[in-house]
PDB file of C-alpha atoms in Angstrom:
ATOM      1  CA  MET A 143      23.683   0.510  17.873  1.00 41.00           C
ATOM      2  CA  SER A 144      23.437  -2.523  16.667  1.00 43.00           C
ATOM      3  CA  LEU A 145      20.128  -4.618  16.113  1.00 47.00           C
ATOM      4  CA  SER A 146      19.505  -8.355  16.106  1.00 53.00           C
ATOM      5  CA  LYS A 147      18.526  -9.809  12.721  1.00 57.00           C
ATOM      6  CA  GLN A 148      15.909 -11.611  14.637  1.00 58.00           C
ATOM      7  CA  ARG A 149      12.987  -9.960  15.293  1.00 68.00           C
ATOM      8  CA  PHE A 150      10.569 -12.157  16.844  1.00 74.00           C
ATOM      9  CA  SER A 151      11.570 -14.686  19.620  1.00 83.00           C
ATOM     10  CA  HIS A 152       9.868 -18.437  19.187  1.00 81.00           C
ATOM     11  CA  GLU A 153       7.143 -17.908  21.045  1.00 86.00           C
ATOM     12  CA  ARG A 154       6.232 -14.614  19.322  1.00 88.00           C
ATOM     13  CA  TRP A 155       6.371 -16.340  15.994  1.00 87.00           C
ATOM     14  CA  ALA A 156       4.089 -19.015  17.129  1.00 88.00           C
ATOM     15  CA  GLU A 157       1.409 -16.796  18.250  1.00 91.00           C
ATOM     16  CA  THR A 158       1.553 -15.008  15.171  1.00 91.00           C
ATOM     17  CA  VAL A 159       1.379 -18.335  12.822  1.00 91.00           C
ATOM     18  CA  GLU A 160      -1.171 -19.929  15.031  1.00 91.00           C
ATOM     19  CA  ALA A 161      -3.065 -16.784  14.907  1.00 94.00           C
ATOM     20  CA  ILE A 162      -3.193 -16.439  11.199  1.00 94.00           C
ATOM     21  CA  ASP A 163      -3.895 -20.486  11.122  1.00 91.00           C
ATOM     22  CA  LEU A 164      -6.515 -20.639  13.252  1.00 92.00           C
ATOM     23  CA  GLU A 165      -8.471 -17.727  11.018  1.00 94.00           C
ATOM     24  CA  ILE A 166      -7.958 -20.129   8.230  1.00 93.00           C
ATOM     25  CA  VAL A 167      -9.051 -23.223  10.725  1.00 90.00           C
ATOM     26  CA  GLN A 168     -12.814 -20.796  11.569  1.00 91.00           C
ATOM     27  CA  LEU A 169     -13.045 -20.219   8.047  1.00 92.00           C
ATOM     28  CA  CYS A 170     -12.906 -23.716   6.346  1.00 90.00           C
ATOM     29  CA  VAL A 171     -14.713 -25.248   9.275  1.00 88.00           C
ATOM     30  CA  MET A 172     -17.346 -22.275   8.683  1.00 88.00           C
ATOM     31  CA  SER A 173     -17.791 -22.977   4.638  1.00 88.00           C
ATOM     32  CA  GLN A 174     -16.783 -26.671   4.942  1.00 88.00           C
ATOM     33  CA  VAL A 175     -13.617 -26.302   3.151  1.00 90.00           C
ATOM     34  CA  ARG A 176     -11.461 -29.535   3.617  1.00 89.00           C
ATOM     35  CA  LEU A 177      -8.049 -28.011   3.191  1.00 88.00           C
ATOM     36  CA  LEU A 178      -6.125 -31.008   4.047  1.00 85.00           C
ATOM     37  CA  GLU A 179      -7.186 -32.912   1.310  1.00 88.00           C
ATOM     38  CA  PRO A 180      -5.022 -33.586  -1.287  1.00 89.00           C
ATOM     39  CA  GLY A 181      -5.275 -30.515  -4.226  1.00 92.00           C
ATOM     40  CA  VAL A 182      -7.497 -28.215  -2.124  1.00 92.00           C
ATOM     41  CA  ILE A 183      -4.901 -25.489  -0.928  1.00 92.00           C
ATOM     42  CA  ASP A 184      -3.255 -25.696  -4.973  1.00 95.00           C
ATOM     43  CA  ARG A 185      -7.337 -24.897  -5.820  1.00 95.00           C
ATOM     44  CA  VAL A 186      -7.741 -22.139  -3.550  1.00 94.00           C
ATOM     45  CA  LEU A 187      -4.476 -20.318  -4.140  1.00 94.00           C
ATOM     46  CA  ALA A 188      -5.994 -21.034  -8.330  1.00 95.00           C
ATOM     47  CA  ASN A 189      -8.831 -18.837  -6.937  1.00 93.00           C
ATOM     48  CA  ASP A 190     -11.230 -21.712  -7.366  1.00 94.00           C
ATOM     49  CA  LEU A 191     -14.719 -20.783  -5.815  1.00 91.00           C
ATOM     50  CA  THR A 192     -16.405 -24.473  -6.444  1.00 92.00           C
ATOM     51  CA  VAL A 193     -14.474 -25.343  -3.140  1.00 91.00           C
ATOM     52  CA  CYS A 194     -16.277 -22.852  -1.053  1.00 87.00           C
ATOM     53  CA  ASN A 195     -19.357 -24.301  -1.130  1.00 84.00           C
ATOM     54  CA  GLY A 196     -21.171 -20.901  -1.359  1.00 85.00           C
ATOM     55  CA  HIS A 197     -19.394 -19.210   0.746  1.00 87.00           C
ATOM     56  CA  ALA A 198     -17.628 -16.684  -1.435  1.00 90.00           C
ATOM     57  CA  SER A 199     -17.032 -14.055   1.156  1.00 91.00           C
ATOM     58  CA  ALA A 200     -15.432 -16.628   3.011  1.00 92.00           C
ATOM     59  CA  PHE A 201     -13.467 -18.150   0.521  1.00 92.00           C
ATOM     60  CA  GLU A 202     -11.893 -14.112  -0.559  1.00 94.00           C
ATOM     61  CA  LYS A 203     -10.657 -14.218   2.898  1.00 95.00           C
ATOM     62  CA  LEU A 204      -9.340 -17.769   3.294  1.00 94.00           C
ATOM     63  CA  ARG A 205      -7.271 -17.105   0.004  1.00 95.00           C
ATOM     64  CA  GLY A 206      -5.738 -14.186   1.354  1.00 96.00           C
ATOM     65  CA  LEU A 207      -5.142 -15.741   5.042  1.00 96.00           C
ATOM     66  CA  LEU A 208      -3.227 -18.578   3.060  1.00 94.00           C
ATOM     67  CA  VAL A 209      -1.001 -16.467   0.987  1.00 95.00           C
ATOM     68  CA  LEU A 210      -0.795 -14.595   4.164  1.00 95.00           C
ATOM     69  CA  HIS A 211       0.192 -17.814   6.130  1.00 94.00           C
ATOM     70  CA  TYR A 212       3.031 -18.928   3.427  1.00 93.00           C
ATOM     71  CA  GLU A 213       4.310 -15.397   3.652  1.00 94.00           C
ATOM     72  CA  ALA A 214       5.022 -15.522   7.146  1.00 93.00           C
ATOM     73  CA  GLN A 215       6.288 -19.112   6.496  1.00 92.00           C
ATOM     74  CA  THR A 216       9.249 -17.825   3.956  1.00 93.00           C
ATOM     75  CA  HIS A 217       9.777 -14.867   7.086  1.00 92.00           C
ATOM     76  CA  LEU A 218       9.994 -17.327   9.584  1.00 91.00           C
ATOM     77  CA  VAL A 219      12.618 -19.341   7.792  1.00 93.00           C
ATOM     78  CA  GLU A 220      14.550 -16.511   7.038  1.00 92.00           C
ATOM     79  CA  GLU A 221      14.732 -15.133  10.840  1.00 91.00           C
ATOM     80  CA  LEU A 222      14.963 -18.761  12.677  1.00 90.00           C
ATOM     81  CA  GLY A 223      16.532 -21.103  10.079  1.00 91.00           C
ATOM     82  CA  ARG A 224      14.899 -24.114   8.931  1.00 93.00           C
ATOM     83  CA  ALA A 225      14.986 -26.245  12.488  1.00 93.00           C
ATOM     84  CA  ASP A 226      13.341 -23.674  14.391  1.00 91.00           C
ATOM     85  CA  ALA A 227      11.279 -22.895  11.644  1.00 90.00           C
ATOM     86  CA  ALA A 228       9.887 -26.369  11.562  1.00 89.00           C
ATOM     87  CA  GLU A 229       9.904 -26.578  15.230  1.00 90.00           C
ATOM     88  CA  VAL A 230       7.206 -23.729  15.647  1.00 89.00           C
ATOM     89  CA  ARG A 231       5.492 -24.952  12.479  1.00 86.00           C
ATOM     90  CA  LEU A 232       4.967 -28.522  14.439  1.00 85.00           C
ATOM     91  CA  ALA A 233       3.851 -26.996  17.551  1.00 86.00           C
ATOM     92  CA  VAL A 234       1.158 -24.963  16.162  1.00 86.00           C
ATOM     93  CA  PHE A 235       0.074 -27.515  14.065  1.00 82.00           C
ATOM     94  CA  ARG A 236      -0.119 -29.999  17.109  1.00 81.00           C
ATOM     95  CA  HIS A 237      -1.839 -27.441  19.373  1.00 82.00           C
ATOM     96  CA  LEU A 238      -4.241 -26.560  16.421  1.00 83.00           C
ATOM     97  CA  SER A 239      -4.943 -30.345  15.624  1.00 80.00           C
ATOM     98  CA  HIS A 240      -6.541 -30.788  18.956  1.00 77.00           C
ATOM     99  CA  ARG A 241      -8.517 -28.575  18.934  1.00 78.00           C
ATOM    100  CA  VAL A 242      -9.972 -28.722  15.025  1.00 74.00           C
ATOM    101  CA  GLY A 243      -9.670 -32.734  14.559  1.00 73.00           C
ATOM    102  CA  ASP A 244     -10.131 -34.026  10.885  1.00 73.00           C
ATOM    103  CA  GLN A 245     -12.648 -31.192   9.829  1.00 68.00           C
ATOM    104  CA  LEU A 246     -10.107 -30.426   7.692  1.00 70.00           C
ATOM    105  CA  GLY A 247      -9.487 -33.820   5.926  1.00 72.00           C
ATOM    106  CA  ASP A 248      -7.026 -36.214   6.966  1.00 66.00           C
ATOM    107  CA  VAL A 249      -3.986 -34.691   9.103  1.00 59.00           C
ATOM    108  CA  ALA A 250      -2.225 -37.990   8.803  1.00 55.00           C
ATOM    109  CA  LEU A 251       0.140 -37.012   5.867  1.00 47.00           C
ATOM    110  CA  LEU A 252       0.874 -33.912   7.696  1.00 53.00           C
ATOM    111  CA  GLU A 253       1.942 -35.885  10.505  1.00 53.00           C
ATOM    112  CA  GLY A 254       4.270 -38.587   8.642  1.00 51.00           C
ATOM    113  CA  ARG A 255       1.507 -41.201   8.933  1.00 54.00           C
ATOM    114  CA  GLU A 256      -0.573 -43.097   6.163  1.00 54.00           C
ATOM    115  CA  PRO A 257      -3.486 -41.558   5.419  1.00 49.00           C
ATOM    116  CA  ALA A 258      -7.071 -43.548   6.712  1.00 55.00           C
ATOM    117  CA  ALA A 259      -8.230 -46.098   4.476  1.00 53.00           C
ATOM    118  CA  SER A 260     -11.302 -45.073   2.566  1.00 48.00           C
ATOM    119  CA  ALA A 261     -14.352 -46.745   3.874  1.00 43.00           C
TER     120      ALA A 261
END
């Protein structure tokens, strides 16, 4: 019997990615980490606790979830291919961005727009 290389459907991948990303969003909102601002993701991954606003335990979990997010993205591309993976990521992003707004920073760059001018 031959098993399909693809383990999850697009819908299942979207649910998985969204669950991870929603938890990341919740931790960011709780600890006031503006994850989408330039350089913040790199600082979190580099274990820079100064971005967590005194929420060390939330930061530790956030960092672990970011690593998991990138690992899931790698598997998503391997299973579905770049084009389908991009569709899943965009659907999850659009769904979550309506719920979160700009609490994590300016989403314009992620959407392919120019960032808002600083006031």
